[in-house]
Amino acid sequence: MIAALLGALQIAAASPALVVRDGQHTVRVPLVASANGPLLRVESLASMLQIAVHHDSSSYYTISVNGARLQVSTGVSVVRVGSDVRPLASAPVMAAGHLLVPLQLVSEIFPHVVPNTRWDADKGQLVLFTSLGDASNGLVQQAGAPAPSTRTVATRTEHPLPPIPPKRAGRRLVIVDAGHGGVDNGMTGPIGDGPKIREKDITLAVALKLGKRLRAHGIDVVYTRTTDTLIALDDRGRIANRAGGDLFISVHVNAANPNWKDPGAARGFETYFLAEAHTEDARRVEQMENESMRFEGGPAAVDKDDPLGFILSDMKQNEHLRESSELAETIQDHLAEMHPGPNRGVKQAGFRVLVTAYMPAVLVEIGFGTNPREAAFLSSPAKQNAIADAIAAGAMEYLQGYERRVAGAGAAATGPTP
Ligand SMILES: [Zn+2]
């Protein structure tokens, strides 16, 4: 958090503008120097974000950004988002009828609470995703204006996701998804002594090794991320769909429920496929992994989930349920051959990241980062290689079985009608 703030300030010192970019546009938003660090006019973001400032009363203002509501008060160095209060680098001020806020509000707070935003700490830029169906117009209400003046913000419908190579004919394509990333560390552990781990680092290391193994087997691979960045859960599925993946494999590290009798003792590996969570424990993991949405836009982003969209995508995904459970079984079997922890089995849960991938999709919890022994196991590059080998072997076995089933079905279709 401190590093991000320093980064923002350095960028501000080097250049009097904040760069905001999406897949198509880059806009430079002027910064105003102050004794307490760089400030910016809220409305200056309106060409890129759906943003509006509302003067509530006396010193109180509400900033609406992409559906999130941030409440500030001039002269007070905090921002309130729902019931959450976060510190600001300096207090917002009114100048010539414009609300000025610290750059840190954009660099540090936005990525946590405003949907479809991410802070690129390396470049010191605000990066915007465009979510599906986010084509409505934004209204900008000028603070302090005699009558509320409105302005339409340009509609943006492009998809600023990374370019995806065209699918090669006759080649199987596996989407490899490293869980979490960027501001979303995932779980951290272990409980007690042992190497300190962050889930996002372990998942990235294993995902990159898994992709390498699959490529060695002649499989094409698309990663949802290859660096320490936050990719929205829905965008992971969209990347998979746009790439035309045959399989989707999401890698995660498990965490014990702190209310368990001896949480540090929990160990083992499990593989999930999409369905309603069937057990209390599956619900725990589902809730934990879906928590990432918090980093994509807070509770508001979860609330505005379109139930119809969910049902439709659920129906599409249902076609793949049997295949997904098959894939989960083969991966779990191969992990059982090398993993020192107990085999916790194949389970079902409603993972958001799996809902949006319209292909056989599984989520692998490769061990408990809360357990000191498994934290050491998961952070060893040799063990990461072995885990990647096992998952790759499971995926290969599944794909071979799938080819056989497809060939069998093809033969049946061309044979005599029963
Ligand atoms: Zn996770």
mmCIF file of N, CA and C in Angstrom, residues 132 161 164 175 177 224 231-245 248 352-359:
data_model
loop_
_atom_site.group_PDB
_atom_site.id
_atom_site.type_symbol
_atom_site.label_atom_id
_atom_site.label_comp_id
_atom_site.label_asym_id
_atom_site.label_seq_id
_atom_site.Cartn_x
_atom_site.Cartn_y
_atom_site.Cartn_z
ATOM 1 N N LEU A 132 -19.075 -6.096 -19.639
ATOM 2 C CA LEU A 132 -20.121 -6.360 -20.618
ATOM 3 C C LEU A 132 -21.351 -5.533 -20.278
ATOM 4 N N LEU A 161 -9.120 -6.066 -23.273
ATOM 5 C CA LEU A 161 -8.390 -7.202 -22.726
ATOM 6 C C LEU A 161 -7.169 -7.445 -23.608
ATOM 7 N N ILE A 164 -5.432 -11.684 -28.071
ATOM 8 C CA ILE A 164 -5.346 -13.138 -27.963
ATOM 9 C C ILE A 164 -4.975 -13.705 -29.322
ATOM 10 N N ILE A 175 -6.697 -22.943 -21.292
ATOM 11 C CA ILE A 175 -6.569 -21.653 -20.611
ATOM 12 C C ILE A 175 -6.042 -21.925 -19.209
ATOM 13 N N ASP A 177 -5.179 -20.337 -15.663
ATOM 14 C CA ASP A 177 -5.562 -19.171 -14.872
ATOM 15 C C ASP A 177 -4.881 -19.207 -13.502
ATOM 16 N N THR A 224 -4.348 -16.314 -18.393
ATOM 17 C CA THR A 224 -5.156 -15.125 -18.072
ATOM 18 C C THR A 224 -4.267 -14.024 -17.509
ATOM 19 N N ILE A 231 -6.786 -9.427 -12.552
ATOM 20 C CA ILE A 231 -7.729 -9.603 -13.660
ATOM 21 C C ILE A 231 -9.073 -9.917 -13.022
ATOM 22 N N ALA A 232 -10.100 -9.169 -13.424
ATOM 23 C CA ALA A 232 -11.427 -9.401 -12.857
ATOM 24 C C ALA A 232 -11.857 -10.843 -13.110
ATOM 25 N N LEU A 233 -12.602 -11.415 -12.170
ATOM 26 C CA LEU A 233 -13.004 -12.819 -12.312
ATOM 27 C C LEU A 233 -13.757 -13.042 -13.617
ATOM 28 N N ASP A 234 -14.681 -12.143 -13.946
ATOM 29 C CA ASP A 234 -15.443 -12.312 -15.184
ATOM 30 C C ASP A 234 -14.538 -12.191 -16.406
ATOM 31 N N ASP A 235 -13.529 -11.323 -16.311
ATOM 32 C CA ASP A 235 -12.625 -11.146 -17.445
ATOM 33 C C ASP A 235 -11.781 -12.394 -17.693
ATOM 34 N N ARG A 236 -11.511 -13.155 -16.643
ATOM 35 C CA ARG A 236 -10.750 -14.399 -16.834
ATOM 36 C C ARG A 236 -11.559 -15.329 -17.732
ATOM 37 N N GLY A 237 -12.870 -15.434 -17.459
ATOM 38 C CA GLY A 237 -13.736 -16.258 -18.297
ATOM 39 C C GLY A 237 -13.830 -15.707 -19.708
ATOM 40 N N ARG A 238 -13.895 -14.379 -19.813
ATOM 41 C CA ARG A 238 -14.006 -13.765 -21.138
ATOM 42 C C ARG A 238 -12.753 -14.010 -21.967
ATOM 43 N N ILE A 239 -11.599 -13.942 -21.311
ATOM 44 C CA ILE A 239 -10.347 -14.239 -22.020
ATOM 45 C C ILE A 239 -10.417 -15.665 -22.566
ATOM 46 N N ALA A 240 -10.888 -16.583 -21.701
ATOM 47 C CA ALA A 240 -10.977 -17.992 -22.088
ATOM 48 C C ALA A 240 -11.923 -18.174 -23.272
ATOM 49 N N ASN A 241 -13.076 -17.493 -23.219
ATOM 50 C CA ASN A 241 -14.070 -17.652 -24.284
ATOM 51 C C ASN A 241 -13.582 -17.054 -25.588
ATOM 52 N N ARG A 242 -12.969 -15.875 -25.506
ATOM 53 C CA ARG A 242 -12.495 -15.218 -26.724
ATOM 54 C C ARG A 242 -11.375 -16.022 -27.378
ATOM 55 N N ALA A 243 -10.585 -16.680 -26.550
ATOM 56 C CA ALA A 243 -9.480 -17.481 -27.097
ATOM 57 C C ALA A 243 -10.004 -18.782 -27.696
ATOM 58 N N GLY A 244 -11.251 -19.154 -27.342
ATOM 59 C CA GLY A 244 -11.801 -20.425 -27.818
ATOM 60 C C GLY A 244 -11.129 -21.606 -27.145
ATOM 61 N N GLY A 245 -10.944 -21.500 -25.834
ATOM 62 C CA GLY A 245 -10.271 -22.566 -25.093
ATOM 63 C C GLY A 245 -11.073 -23.857 -25.090
ATOM 64 N N PHE A 248 -10.390 -25.029 -19.210
ATOM 65 C CA PHE A 248 -10.016 -23.901 -18.358
ATOM 66 C C PHE A 248 -9.565 -24.468 -17.014
ATOM 67 N N ARG A 352 -17.286 -18.127 -9.348
ATOM 68 C CA ARG A 352 -17.538 -17.092 -10.345
ATOM 69 C C ARG A 352 -16.613 -17.252 -11.559
ATOM 70 N N VAL A 353 -15.362 -17.557 -11.285
ATOM 71 C CA VAL A 353 -14.387 -17.642 -12.377
ATOM 72 C C VAL A 353 -14.744 -18.785 -13.328
ATOM 73 N N LEU A 354 -15.421 -19.820 -12.816
ATOM 74 C CA LEU A 354 -15.806 -20.938 -13.679
ATOM 75 C C LEU A 354 -17.120 -20.666 -14.406
ATOM 76 N N VAL A 355 -17.979 -19.835 -13.789
ATOM 77 C CA VAL A 355 -19.299 -19.553 -14.376
ATOM 78 C C VAL A 355 -19.151 -18.930 -15.753
ATOM 79 N N THR A 356 -18.162 -18.052 -15.895
ATOM 80 C CA THR A 356 -18.060 -17.283 -17.125
ATOM 81 C C THR A 356 -17.236 -17.976 -18.209
ATOM 82 N N ALA A 357 -16.652 -19.111 -17.903
ATOM 83 C CA ALA A 357 -15.882 -19.842 -18.923
ATOM 84 C C ALA A 357 -16.777 -20.919 -19.519
ATOM 85 N N TYR A 358 -17.114 -20.772 -20.792
ATOM 86 C CA TYR A 358 -18.044 -21.717 -21.399
ATOM 87 C C TYR A 358 -17.291 -22.895 -21.991
ATOM 88 N N MET A 359 -16.692 -23.670 -21.130
ATOM 89 C CA MET A 359 -15.907 -24.829 -21.563
ATOM 90 C C MET A 359 -15.689 -25.665 -20.307
#
